[in-house]
Short mmCIF file of C-alpha atoms in Angstrom, two decimals:
data_model
loop_
_atom_site.label_atom_id
_atom_site.label_comp_id
_atom_site.label_asym_id
_atom_site.label_seq_id
_atom_site.Cartn_x
_atom_site.Cartn_y
_atom_site.Cartn_z
CA MET A 12 4.44 -10.56 14.66
CA THR A 13 4.99 -6.74 15.60
CA LEU A 14 5.94 -3.83 13.61
CA TRP A 15 9.44 -4.07 15.89
CA ARG A 16 9.81 -7.68 14.74
CA LEU A 17 8.77 -6.51 10.84
CA GLU A 18 11.60 -4.66 10.97
CA PHE A 19 13.98 -7.30 11.94
CA LEU A 20 12.81 -9.68 9.76
CA ARG A 21 13.64 -7.19 7.13
CA LEU A 22 17.22 -6.64 7.84
CA TRP A 23 17.70 -10.44 8.79
CA ARG A 24 15.84 -11.32 5.55
CA THR A 25 16.55 -9.61 3.18
CA GLN A 26 19.96 -9.28 4.34
CA ARG A 27 20.65 -6.01 4.45
CA TRP A 28 22.47 -6.22 7.53
CA LEU A 29 24.75 -7.92 5.88
CA ILE A 30 25.58 -5.21 3.18
CA LEU A 31 26.05 -2.76 6.01
CA LEU A 32 28.41 -5.25 7.89
CA ALA A 33 30.67 -6.37 4.70
CA VAL A 34 31.04 -2.12 3.66
CA PHE A 35 31.50 -1.16 6.84
CA VAL A 36 33.84 -4.23 7.71
CA SER A 37 35.35 -4.31 4.66
CA PHE A 38 36.53 -0.56 5.24
CA GLY A 39 37.64 -1.24 8.31
CA LEU A 40 40.03 -3.96 7.04
CA LEU A 41 41.22 -1.72 4.24
CA GLY A 42 41.94 1.28 6.13
CA PRO A 43 44.95 0.36 8.04
CA LEU A 44 46.10 -1.75 5.24
CA THR A 45 46.09 1.22 3.25
CA ALA A 46 48.06 3.27 5.71
CA ARG A 47 50.52 0.47 6.82
CA PHE A 48 51.19 -0.99 3.03
CA LEU A 49 50.42 2.36 0.67
CA PRO A 50 53.69 4.24 1.09
CA ASP A 51 55.46 0.69 0.63
CA LEU A 52 53.55 -0.07 -2.67
CA MET A 53 54.40 3.72 -3.88
CA GLU A 54 57.66 3.76 -3.09
CA SER A 55 58.15 0.21 -4.99
CA LEU A 56 56.68 2.43 -8.10
CA GLY A 57 59.54 4.93 -7.60
CA GLU A 58 60.15 8.44 -6.46
CA ASP A 59 58.40 10.78 -7.93
CA ALA A 60 55.03 8.73 -7.04
CA VAL A 61 56.19 8.64 -3.02
CA GLY A 62 56.74 12.17 -3.46
CA ALA A 63 53.08 12.67 -4.35
CA LEU A 64 51.83 10.96 -1.98
CA PRO A 65 51.60 12.63 2.15
CA PRO A 66 53.49 11.41 4.33
CA MET A 67 51.45 8.30 6.40
CA GLY A 68 51.33 7.74 10.41
CA PRO A 69 49.23 5.62 12.44
CA PRO A 70 46.24 7.89 12.42
CA ASP A 71 46.23 7.33 9.01
CA GLY A 72 44.64 3.86 9.68
CA ILE A 73 41.48 5.19 10.95
CA THR A 74 41.27 8.33 8.55
CA GLN A 75 41.24 5.99 5.62
CA TYR A 76 38.12 4.15 6.85
CA ILE A 77 36.32 7.18 8.01
CA GLY A 78 37.10 8.92 4.60
CA ASN A 79 35.34 5.38 3.38
CA ALA A 80 32.67 5.23 5.48
CA ALA A 81 31.70 8.93 4.96
CA GLN A 82 31.04 8.13 0.97
CA ILE A 83 30.21 4.55 -0.17
CA GLY A 84 29.21 4.11 3.43
CA VAL A 85 26.44 6.87 3.84
CA LEU A 86 25.14 5.61 -0.19
CA ALA A 87 24.60 2.01 1.14
CA VAL A 88 22.86 3.41 4.38
CA ALA A 89 20.77 5.53 2.23
CA PHE A 90 19.60 2.28 -0.46
CA VAL A 91 19.18 0.22 2.89
CA GLY A 92 17.22 3.09 4.97
CA ALA A 93 15.86 4.26 1.75
CA ALA A 94 14.02 0.78 1.04
CA ALA A 95 12.78 0.48 4.78
CA ILE A 96 11.61 3.74 5.09
CA ALA A 97 10.21 5.14 2.02
CA PHE A 98 6.91 2.68 3.07
CA ASP A 99 4.85 4.64 0.35
CA ALA A 100 6.48 2.94 -2.52
CA LYS A 101 4.52 -0.02 -2.59
CA LEU A 102 0.73 1.45 -2.82
CA GLU A 103 -0.55 -1.91 -1.72
CA ILE A 104 1.24 -2.63 0.92
CA SER A 105 1.36 1.00 2.57
CA VAL A 106 -2.53 0.80 2.67
CA PHE A 107 -2.12 -2.59 4.58
CA LEU A 108 -0.28 -0.77 7.11
CA ARG A 109 -1.90 2.55 7.19
CA THR A 110 -5.19 1.48 7.47
CA ARG A 111 -4.20 -0.20 10.32
CA ALA A 112 -1.80 2.06 12.34
CA THR A 113 -0.41 5.75 12.39
CA VAL A 114 2.49 7.21 9.97
CA ARG A 115 4.54 7.18 13.59
CA THR A 116 3.60 4.15 14.58
CA ILE A 117 4.98 2.49 11.63
CA VAL A 118 7.96 4.95 10.89
CA THR A 119 9.71 4.86 14.43
CA PRO A 120 10.51 1.05 13.95
CA ARG A 121 12.03 1.65 10.89
CA LEU A 122 13.65 3.93 11.76
CA VAL A 123 15.58 3.31 14.97
CA ALA A 124 15.77 -0.83 12.86
CA THR A 125 17.52 1.30 10.12
CA ALA A 126 20.11 3.41 12.74
CA VAL A 127 20.66 0.26 14.97
CA ALA A 128 21.88 -2.06 12.17
CA THR A 129 23.67 1.25 10.52
CA VAL A 130 25.75 2.48 13.66
CA GLY A 131 26.20 -1.38 14.78
CA ALA A 132 27.77 -2.42 10.99
CA PHE A 133 30.27 1.18 11.44
CA VAL A 134 31.42 0.27 14.98
CA CYS A 135 32.13 -2.82 14.15
CA GLY A 136 34.30 -1.59 11.13
CA MET A 137 35.64 0.78 13.02
CA ALA A 138 36.67 -1.74 15.79
CA VAL A 139 37.83 -3.73 13.13
CA ALA A 140 40.08 -0.36 11.98
CA TYR A 141 41.26 0.33 15.23
CA VAL A 142 42.58 -3.43 15.80
CA GLY A 143 44.08 -3.06 12.38
CA THR A 144 45.97 0.24 13.16
CA GLY A 145 46.96 -1.01 16.44
CA ILE A 146 48.51 -4.56 14.70
CA LEU A 147 49.85 -2.75 11.66
CA LEU A 148 50.81 0.64 13.27
CA GLU A 149 50.66 1.71 16.37
CA TRP A 150 47.59 1.46 19.28
CA LEU A 151 45.82 5.05 19.36
CA ASP A 152 43.99 6.51 22.46
CA PRO A 153 41.00 4.28 22.62
CA TRP A 154 38.69 7.19 24.52
CA ALA A 155 39.48 9.42 21.41
CA VAL A 156 38.56 6.62 18.89
CA ILE A 157 35.05 6.03 21.09
CA VAL A 158 34.14 9.72 21.09
CA GLY A 159 35.25 9.91 17.54
CA THR A 160 32.85 7.16 16.83
CA ALA A 161 29.74 8.04 18.77
CA LEU A 162 29.80 11.56 16.78
CA PHE A 163 29.86 9.65 13.67
CA GLY A 164 27.40 7.08 14.61
CA LEU A 165 24.71 10.75 15.45
CA TYR A 166 25.90 12.18 11.47
CA PHE A 167 24.44 8.30 10.84
CA VAL A 168 21.36 9.27 12.49
CA PHE A 169 21.28 12.47 10.87
CA ALA A 170 21.68 10.37 8.06
CA ILE A 171 19.04 8.25 8.21
CA SER A 172 16.74 11.90 9.64
CA VAL A 173 17.45 13.20 5.77
CA ILE A 174 16.43 9.96 4.24
CA ALA A 175 13.05 9.98 6.18
CA PHE A 176 12.47 13.73 5.14
CA VAL A 177 12.97 13.14 1.88
CA SER A 178 10.54 10.17 2.07
CA GLY A 179 7.95 12.85 2.83
CA PHE A 180 8.39 14.31 -1.11
CA VAL A 181 8.70 11.52 -3.04
CA ARG A 182 7.53 7.79 -3.07
CA SER A 183 10.21 5.75 -4.87
CA VAL A 184 13.09 4.18 -3.27
CA PRO A 185 15.85 5.09 -5.67
CA ALA A 186 14.97 8.26 -5.96
CA VAL A 187 14.53 8.87 -1.81
CA ALA A 188 18.02 7.11 -1.61
CA LEU A 189 19.91 9.82 -4.36
CA LEU A 190 18.14 12.47 -3.06
CA SER A 191 18.82 11.82 0.39
CA VAL A 192 22.59 11.16 -0.81
CA GLY A 193 22.58 14.59 -3.08
CA LEU A 194 20.94 16.40 0.01
CA LEU A 195 23.94 15.09 2.12
CA ILE A 196 26.67 16.34 -0.40
CA VAL A 197 25.27 19.93 -0.86
CA LEU A 198 25.01 20.38 3.36
CA GLY A 199 28.95 18.61 3.31
CA LEU A 200 29.86 21.80 0.93
CA LEU A 201 28.14 24.15 3.34
CA ASN A 202 31.36 23.20 5.56
CA LEU A 203 33.49 25.17 2.96
CA VAL A 204 31.66 28.38 4.35
CA THR A 205 33.92 28.77 7.48
CA PRO A 206 31.52 30.39 9.87
CA LEU A 207 29.13 27.94 9.33
CA ALA A 208 31.42 24.74 9.27
CA PRO A 209 31.53 24.46 13.49
CA TRP A 210 27.44 24.29 13.39
CA LEU A 211 26.92 21.54 10.48
CA PRO A 212 26.48 17.93 11.15
CA SER A 213 29.36 17.22 8.72
CA ALA A 214 31.91 18.60 11.42
CA LEU A 215 30.83 15.34 13.08
CA VAL A 216 32.48 13.07 10.30
CA GLY A 217 36.03 14.67 10.90
CA ALA A 218 35.29 15.15 14.23
CA ILE A 219 37.33 11.07 15.20
CA ASP A 220 40.43 12.24 12.72
CA SER A 221 40.88 15.28 15.09
CA LEU A 222 40.21 13.35 18.06
CA ILE A 223 42.79 10.79 17.69
CA ARG A 224 45.22 13.65 16.58
CA ASP A 225 44.86 15.02 19.95
CA GLY A 226 42.83 17.65 19.00
CA GLY A 227 40.41 19.69 21.44
CA PHE A 228 36.42 18.92 21.65
CA THR A 229 34.81 21.80 19.75
CA TYR A 230 31.72 19.46 18.88
CA TRP A 231 28.95 20.77 21.23
CA ARG A 232 27.33 22.99 18.11
CA ALA A 233 27.47 20.61 15.88
CA ILE A 234 25.67 18.20 18.17
CA VAL A 235 22.98 20.31 19.32
CA VAL A 236 22.27 21.27 15.63
CA THR A 237 22.32 18.16 14.36
CA LEU A 238 19.57 16.49 17.26
CA LEU A 239 17.40 19.95 16.56
CA LEU A 240 17.70 18.80 12.79
CA SER A 241 17.43 15.66 12.86
CA THR A 242 14.37 15.74 15.49
CA GLY A 243 12.79 18.64 13.26
CA MET A 244 12.79 16.47 10.04
CA ILE A 245 11.86 13.60 11.47
CA THR A 246 8.49 15.22 12.85
CA TYR A 247 8.31 16.75 9.38
CA ALA A 248 8.29 13.83 7.27
CA VAL A 249 5.82 12.46 10.21
CA HIS A 250 3.32 15.05 9.48
CA ARG A 251 3.87 14.97 5.78
CA LEU A 252 3.17 11.02 5.47
CA GLU A 253 0.40 11.36 7.64
CA ARG A 254 -1.26 13.84 5.07
CA ARG A 255 -0.37 12.19 1.95
CA GLU A 256 -3.11 10.58 -0.29
CA LEU A 257 -2.94 7.01 -1.83
CA MET B 13 -34.13 -1.52 12.24
CA PRO B 14 -30.27 -1.33 11.59
CA GLY B 15 -28.75 2.13 11.45
CA GLN B 16 -26.37 3.29 8.92
CA MET B 17 -22.33 2.05 8.88
CA ILE B 18 -21.10 4.57 6.42
CA SER B 19 -23.26 7.76 5.34
CA THR B 20 -21.95 9.99 2.66
CA ASN B 21 -22.94 13.41 2.12
CA ALA B 22 -22.38 15.02 -0.70
CA VAL B 23 -18.78 13.59 -1.25
CA THR B 24 -17.06 15.39 -3.78
CA LYS B 25 -13.16 14.97 -4.81
CA ARG B 26 -11.57 16.63 -8.02
CA TYR B 27 -8.29 16.19 -9.26
CA GLY B 28 -7.46 19.48 -10.72
CA ASP B 29 -10.31 19.89 -13.69
CA VAL B 30 -11.29 16.38 -13.32
CA THR B 31 -13.96 15.44 -11.13
CA ALA B 32 -13.54 11.80 -9.94
CA LEU B 33 -16.36 11.97 -7.32
CA ASP B 34 -19.55 14.38 -7.63
CA ARG B 35 -21.72 15.20 -4.30
CA ILE B 36 -22.16 11.30 -3.72
CA ASP B 37 -24.93 10.49 -0.87
CA LEU B 38 -23.83 6.43 0.38
CA GLU B 39 -25.63 4.81 2.72
CA VAL B 40 -24.51 1.73 3.75
CA THR B 41 -26.80 -0.33 6.35
CA LYS B 42 -25.16 -2.08 9.21
CA GLY B 43 -24.38 -6.03 8.95
CA SER B 44 -25.23 -5.84 4.90
CA VAL B 45 -23.18 -6.75 1.87
CA TYR B 46 -23.36 -3.72 -0.25
CA GLY B 47 -21.73 -3.83 -4.11
CA LEU B 48 -20.00 -0.80 -5.46
CA VAL B 49 -20.15 -1.14 -8.84
CA GLY B 50 -19.49 1.25 -12.35
CA PRO B 51 -17.38 0.99 -15.35
CA ASN B 52 -13.49 1.27 -15.28
CA GLY B 53 -13.00 5.06 -13.65
CA ALA B 54 -16.22 5.58 -12.55
CA GLY B 55 -14.89 6.75 -8.95
CA LYS B 56 -15.15 3.08 -7.19
CA THR B 57 -11.40 3.04 -5.85
CA THR B 58 -11.40 6.57 -5.06
CA MET B 59 -14.90 6.39 -3.24
CA LEU B 60 -13.34 3.24 -1.23
CA GLY B 61 -10.03 5.30 -0.46
CA ILE B 62 -12.27 8.09 1.02
CA LEU B 63 -14.07 6.07 3.08
CA ALA B 64 -11.00 4.05 3.90
CA GLY B 65 -9.42 7.40 4.94
CA LEU B 66 -6.55 7.10 2.41
CA ARG B 67 -7.68 10.39 0.49
CA SER B 68 -9.83 13.59 1.39
CA PRO B 69 -12.94 14.54 -0.12
CA THR B 70 -12.20 18.21 -1.70
CA SER B 71 -15.44 18.44 -0.22
CA GLY B 72 -18.87 16.92 1.86
CA ASP B 73 -18.97 14.50 4.77
CA VAL B 74 -18.42 11.02 5.52
CA THR B 75 -19.72 9.12 8.69
CA ILE B 76 -18.53 6.17 9.36
CA GLU B 77 -20.11 4.42 12.82
CA THR B 78 -16.92 2.54 13.81
CA SER B 79 -12.95 2.31 13.84
CA SER B 80 -12.58 -0.58 13.44
CA VAL B 81 -12.13 -0.66 9.51
CA ALA B 82 -10.17 -3.39 7.49
CA VAL B 83 -9.53 -2.35 3.82
CA LEU B 84 -8.18 -4.91 0.82
CA PRO B 85 -6.87 -3.16 -2.36
CA ASP B 86 -7.43 -4.75 -5.59
CA THR B 87 -4.06 -6.50 -6.02
CA PRO B 88 -3.20 -6.91 -2.79
CA GLN B 89 0.92 -7.23 -2.21
CA PHE B 90 3.38 -8.02 1.30
CA ASP B 91 6.39 -7.85 1.78
CA LYS B 92 7.98 -10.89 0.06
CA TRP B 93 10.07 -12.64 2.74
CA LEU B 94 7.11 -13.16 5.11
CA THR B 95 5.48 -15.98 5.08
CA GLY B 96 1.44 -16.41 4.66
CA ARG B 97 1.45 -17.11 8.15
CA GLU B 98 3.31 -13.74 9.24
CA VAL B 99 1.23 -11.50 7.03
CA VAL B 100 -1.87 -12.79 9.41
CA ASP B 101 -0.31 -12.88 12.20
CA LEU B 102 0.97 -8.87 11.65
CA ALA B 103 -3.07 -7.86 10.62
CA ARG B 104 -3.97 -9.80 13.50
CA THR B 105 -1.33 -8.00 16.13
CA LEU B 106 -2.14 -4.55 14.21
CA ALA B 107 -6.19 -5.22 14.89
CA ASP B 108 -5.11 -4.96 18.48
CA ASN B 109 -8.45 -5.83 19.70
CA GLY B 110 -7.83 -9.15 21.51
CA THR B 111 -7.74 -11.66 18.83
CA PRO B 112 -6.18 -14.90 19.66
CA GLU B 113 -3.79 -16.48 17.80
CA SER B 114 -5.50 -19.62 17.04
CA ALA B 115 -7.63 -16.75 14.64
CA VAL B 116 -4.61 -16.65 12.08
CA ASP B 117 -5.18 -20.61 11.26
CA GLU B 118 -8.41 -20.12 11.20
CA MET B 119 -8.29 -17.46 8.90
CA LEU B 120 -6.00 -19.05 6.36
CA GLU B 121 -7.95 -22.03 6.59
CA ALA B 122 -10.68 -20.96 5.50
CA ALA B 123 -9.25 -19.04 2.86
CA GLY B 124 -7.42 -22.36 1.56
CA LEU B 125 -4.22 -21.27 2.32
CA ALA B 126 -3.65 -23.65 5.23
CA ALA B 127 -1.38 -25.77 3.35
CA ASP B 128 1.32 -22.85 2.20
CA ALA B 129 0.93 -20.92 5.51
CA HIS B 130 4.45 -21.24 6.14
CA ARG B 131 5.60 -20.54 2.40
CA LYS B 132 7.49 -17.14 1.43
CA VAL B 133 4.97 -14.99 -0.19
CA LYS B 134 7.53 -14.36 -2.59
CA GLY B 135 6.31 -17.71 -4.00
CA TYR B 136 2.51 -17.39 -4.23
CA SER B 137 0.26 -16.46 -7.19
CA ARG B 138 -2.01 -13.37 -7.77
CA GLY B 139 -5.13 -15.60 -6.62
CA MET B 140 -3.36 -16.94 -3.42
CA LEU B 141 -1.97 -12.98 -2.94
CA GLN B 142 -5.99 -12.12 -3.10
CA ARG B 143 -6.36 -15.09 -0.37
CA LEU B 144 -4.19 -14.23 1.41
CA GLY B 145 -5.59 -10.54 1.75
CA ILE B 146 -8.92 -11.56 2.17
CA ALA B 147 -7.42 -13.64 5.25
CA SER B 148 -5.47 -10.90 6.43
CA VAL B 149 -8.55 -8.14 6.20
CA MET B 150 -11.20 -10.90 8.01
CA VAL B 151 -8.64 -12.03 10.84
CA GLY B 152 -9.63 -8.76 13.27
CA GLN B 153 -13.32 -9.24 12.74
CA PRO B 154 -13.42 -6.22 11.76
CA GLN B 155 -17.02 -4.48 12.02
CA LEU B 156 -16.54 -2.97 8.64
CA LEU B 157 -14.48 -4.44 5.48
CA LEU B 158 -13.90 -2.56 2.34
CA LEU B 159 -12.78 -4.36 -0.58
CA ASP B 160 -11.71 -3.30 -3.89
CA GLU B 161 -12.37 -6.11 -5.95
CA PRO B 162 -11.92 -8.99 -4.03
CA ALA B 163 -12.46 -11.85 -6.25
CA ALA B 164 -11.18 -10.40 -9.37
CA ALA B 165 -8.23 -12.31 -9.45
CA LEU B 166 -9.51 -15.39 -9.10
CA ASP B 167 -10.59 -18.47 -11.16
CA PRO B 168 -14.29 -19.35 -10.80
CA ALA B 169 -14.37 -21.82 -7.82
CA GLY B 170 -11.83 -19.51 -6.03
CA ARG B 171 -14.42 -16.83 -6.70
CA LYS B 172 -16.74 -18.45 -5.52
CA GLU B 173 -14.92 -19.53 -1.92
CA VAL B 174 -14.06 -15.82 -1.74
CA LEU B 175 -17.69 -14.75 -2.44
CA ASP B 176 -18.63 -17.38 0.18
CA LEU B 177 -16.35 -16.11 2.50
CA VAL B 178 -17.83 -12.15 1.94
CA ALA B 179 -21.52 -13.82 2.30
CA ALA B 180 -20.35 -15.44 5.33
CA MET B 181 -19.94 -11.82 7.04
CA ARG B 182 -22.99 -10.98 6.93
CA GLY B 183 -24.68 -9.51 9.95
CA ARG B 184 -21.00 -9.92 11.87
CA SER B 185 -19.32 -7.22 9.69
CA THR B 186 -20.69 -4.71 7.23
CA VAL B 187 -19.44 -5.68 4.06
CA LEU B 188 -18.61 -2.84 1.16
CA PHE B 189 -17.00 -4.39 -2.34
CA SER B 190 -16.20 -2.97 -5.68
CA SER B 191 -16.53 -4.82 -8.57
CA HIS B 192 -17.22 -5.01 -12.15
CA ILE B 193 -18.23 -8.03 -12.25
CA LEU B 194 -21.82 -8.45 -11.69
CA THR B 195 -22.84 -11.78 -11.61
CA ASP B 196 -20.49 -11.01 -8.08
CA VAL B 197 -22.89 -8.64 -7.10
CA GLN B 198 -25.89 -10.42 -7.76
CA ALA B 199 -24.12 -13.46 -5.79
CA VAL B 200 -23.79 -11.68 -2.51
CA SER B 201 -25.19 -8.20 -2.40
CA ASP B 202 -27.75 -7.04 -0.39
CA GLU B 203 -27.70 -3.42 -1.69
CA ILE B 204 -25.91 -2.06 -4.67
CA GLY B 205 -24.73 1.60 -5.38
CA ILE B 206 -23.94 2.26 -9.09
CA LEU B 207 -21.39 4.59 -10.02
CA ARG B 208 -21.07 6.27 -13.64
CA ARG B 209 -18.54 8.79 -14.25
CA GLY B 210 -18.58 9.66 -10.45
CA GLU B 211 -21.63 10.07 -9.93
CA LEU B 212 -24.41 7.21 -8.05
CA VAL B 213 -26.82 7.00 -10.65
CA TYR B 214 -28.48 4.10 -8.54
CA GLN B 215 -28.52 2.84 -4.47
CA GLY B 216 -30.75 0.67 -3.41
CA SER B 217 -31.47 -3.17 -3.18
CA LEU B 218 -30.84 -5.48 -6.09
CA GLU B 219 -34.65 -6.65 -6.74
CA SER B 220 -35.51 -2.69 -6.59
CA LEU B 221 -33.23 -2.10 -9.43
CA LEU B 222 -34.45 -4.96 -11.48
CA THR B 223 -38.22 -4.14 -10.54
CA ARG B 224 -37.48 -0.48 -11.68
CA TYR B 225 -35.35 -1.68 -14.88
CA GLY B 226 -35.66 -5.52 -15.86
CA ARG B 227 -39.46 -6.49 -15.68
CA ASN B 228 -40.86 -4.57 -18.30
CA ALA B 229 -41.06 -7.01 -20.99
CA TYR B 230 -42.15 -9.97 -22.16
CA VAL B 231 -40.45 -12.48 -24.98
CA VAL B 232 -43.17 -14.76 -27.00
CA ARG B 233 -42.33 -17.67 -28.55
CA LEU B 234 -44.30 -18.67 -31.65
CA ARG B 235 -44.26 -21.47 -33.87
CA SER B 236 -45.43 -19.27 -36.90
CA GLY B 237 -46.89 -15.41 -37.77
CA SER B 238 -44.39 -13.35 -35.61
CA ALA B 239 -44.33 -10.70 -38.19
CA GLU B 240 -48.08 -10.10 -38.15
CA LEU B 241 -48.05 -9.82 -34.97
CA VAL B 242 -45.37 -6.83 -34.53
CA ASP B 243 -48.25 -4.19 -36.12
CA LEU B 244 -51.22 -5.68 -33.94
CA LEU B 245 -48.42 -5.13 -30.84
CA LEU B 246 -47.34 -2.03 -31.47
CA ALA B 247 -51.33 -0.10 -32.13
CA GLU B 248 -51.16 -1.30 -27.99
CA PRO B 249 -51.15 1.93 -25.90
CA TRP B 250 -49.29 -0.60 -22.90
CA VAL B 251 -46.65 -1.55 -25.85
CA ARG B 252 -43.14 0.76 -25.79
CA SER B 253 -41.51 -1.11 -28.66
CA VAL B 254 -41.59 -4.83 -30.04
CA ASP B 255 -37.91 -6.42 -31.47
CA ARG B 256 -38.52 -9.29 -33.40
CA GLY B 257 -35.29 -11.35 -32.82
CA PRO B 258 -34.50 -15.54 -34.79
CA ASP B 259 -36.72 -18.22 -34.59
CA GLU B 260 -40.03 -16.34 -34.29
CA LYS B 261 -39.24 -14.65 -31.13
CA LEU B 262 -40.49 -11.38 -30.09
CA VAL B 263 -39.32 -9.03 -27.20
CA ILE B 264 -42.13 -7.00 -26.41
CA GLU B 265 -41.13 -4.22 -23.79
CA VAL B 266 -44.29 -2.53 -22.06
CA THR B 267 -45.16 0.45 -20.25
CA ASP B 268 -47.74 -1.15 -17.85
CA MET B 269 -46.85 -4.83 -16.43
CA GLU B 270 -50.48 -5.45 -15.41
CA ALA B 271 -52.25 -4.13 -18.81
CA ALA B 272 -49.96 -6.20 -20.56
CA GLU B 273 -50.80 -9.33 -18.38
CA GLY B 274 -54.39 -9.66 -19.81
CA GLY B 275 -54.38 -7.76 -23.44
CA LEU B 276 -51.23 -10.22 -24.50
CA VAL B 277 -52.79 -13.14 -24.50
CA SER B 278 -55.62 -11.43 -25.20
CA ILE B 279 -54.51 -10.69 -28.41
CA LEU B 280 -52.64 -14.19 -29.14
CA ALA B 281 -55.47 -15.76 -29.04
CA ARG B 282 -57.64 -13.30 -31.42
CA GLY B 283 -54.99 -13.58 -33.66
CA ARG B 284 -54.93 -17.69 -32.85
CA HIS B 285 -51.13 -17.77 -33.48
CA PRO B 286 -49.59 -21.07 -32.59
CA VAL B 287 -47.89 -19.95 -29.16
CA VAL B 288 -44.50 -21.80 -28.23
CA SER B 289 -43.97 -19.94 -24.91
CA ILE B 290 -44.40 -16.67 -22.89
CA SER B 291 -42.53 -15.80 -20.58
CA PRO B 292 -41.45 -12.18 -18.42
CA GLY B 293 -38.31 -10.92 -19.78
CA SER B 294 -36.26 -9.94 -17.12
CA LYS B 295 -33.40 -8.38 -17.80
CA SER B 296 -30.31 -9.71 -16.47
CA LEU B 297 -28.25 -7.27 -14.02
CA GLU B 298 -25.65 -6.87 -16.80
CA ASP B 299 -28.40 -5.83 -19.20
CA VAL B 300 -30.16 -3.21 -16.11
CA PHE B 301 -26.13 -2.15 -15.59
CA LEU B 302 -25.45 -0.86 -19.15
CA GLU B 303 -28.85 0.61 -19.23
CA VAL B 304 -27.89 2.45 -15.72
CA THR B 305 -24.19 3.92 -17.25
CA ALA B 306 -25.04 4.67 -20.46
#
């Protein structure tokens, strides 16, 4: 039994992988269905309701999915990630691990397993949304979807590094999850400062929406900042965890 | 002559204004079983935490002659979705010293958990978790075991089994365990340390402790006349105090055991007191503990 297998078993036996998959796949189904049938639904409610709804096109199947993934999806990832990454939450389990392995050795499989499960579930949801959009509305440029998915996946890696960062300051799982979501929301609000927006990790969230609408690729700055911030936060978290007294 | 496995020099730990440990000089001999005793809040867990590297001393030095250390907290817990065998196997892997997988089953057997090895930990009782903790600290054959109240959660039979396991490690590993169950300490310890409000008030062998604090009294039972004897005894220079108990029993605390051995018999003979029994009034470890930590 290795720490890597331990993380695989954590995802499998606690069925957290299933929670992530269920969240993303259900939104993947809902996105194209909404884009396809919401206008009809609104029409049945009367002309006023139709007027309140912006016109919907094929890209909205993906846009709807992205919107839900960025909100409920991130919340689910925060709780699933915090439950794995905040290993000091249970003192006795932490003593068992910390007296046998370094913090870096303990944290690395937890981060990787959470990231793989999250990005894997997100990709599955995206595949469902893409196919659903193709069947119900119109087939979109697959390369735009693949690149956009990779960029959103990178944002999830960033979100997981935020969870690690927060777990360096607080121990309880709910506190780590909620503070991480709070921090991600605050970082997202910085998007309102126009000169900053292209540099922020949250720029990666909307990338796919722009790419499938033939927008240009303008995300290098956000990618670099996201990678630097993620690395920095994980490094700092390990540094703090190593010095935390139990 | 074996050297020291643990030596600390003036280890002090403060939490704000509270001094949890005050200039502790602990000396634990290689291969010995060392019992760290003290009332609640004396600093036992803090001391173990520092030795385990989980806490840093505010000042002072800690020297541990090995990196092969295993720690058992007082209420061991594990991920509930693991089986007992997986927990011990994880401990074996993390020990990273080539311990064969067969050692996992041997340790589970020794801890009395062979039949429950493939059950999930969430179904384990507190006593079973304690045994699982013992198995997981022993599996890598660490050179130093730090056990916090290892038998506290167990029934008498379970306690004996765990103490036997601890005793069996003598010579192969050094064991330092904390306990407030004095009979446990008495049963397996070669050396003990007594903590009181963060201070190490005694350190040494149990025999020395009992000699120093415990064998300074005689218990005399008479058929009658104990009241008259009290005044006679108190007149002797080697008598510190006399307590008259029920059933004509006298507990005579003495300052000089040698003088008492001769003098006591002579006084009893002179007064023609009908003696039922005379015995050294060796105090129990509990009495000594209460006296030392008072």
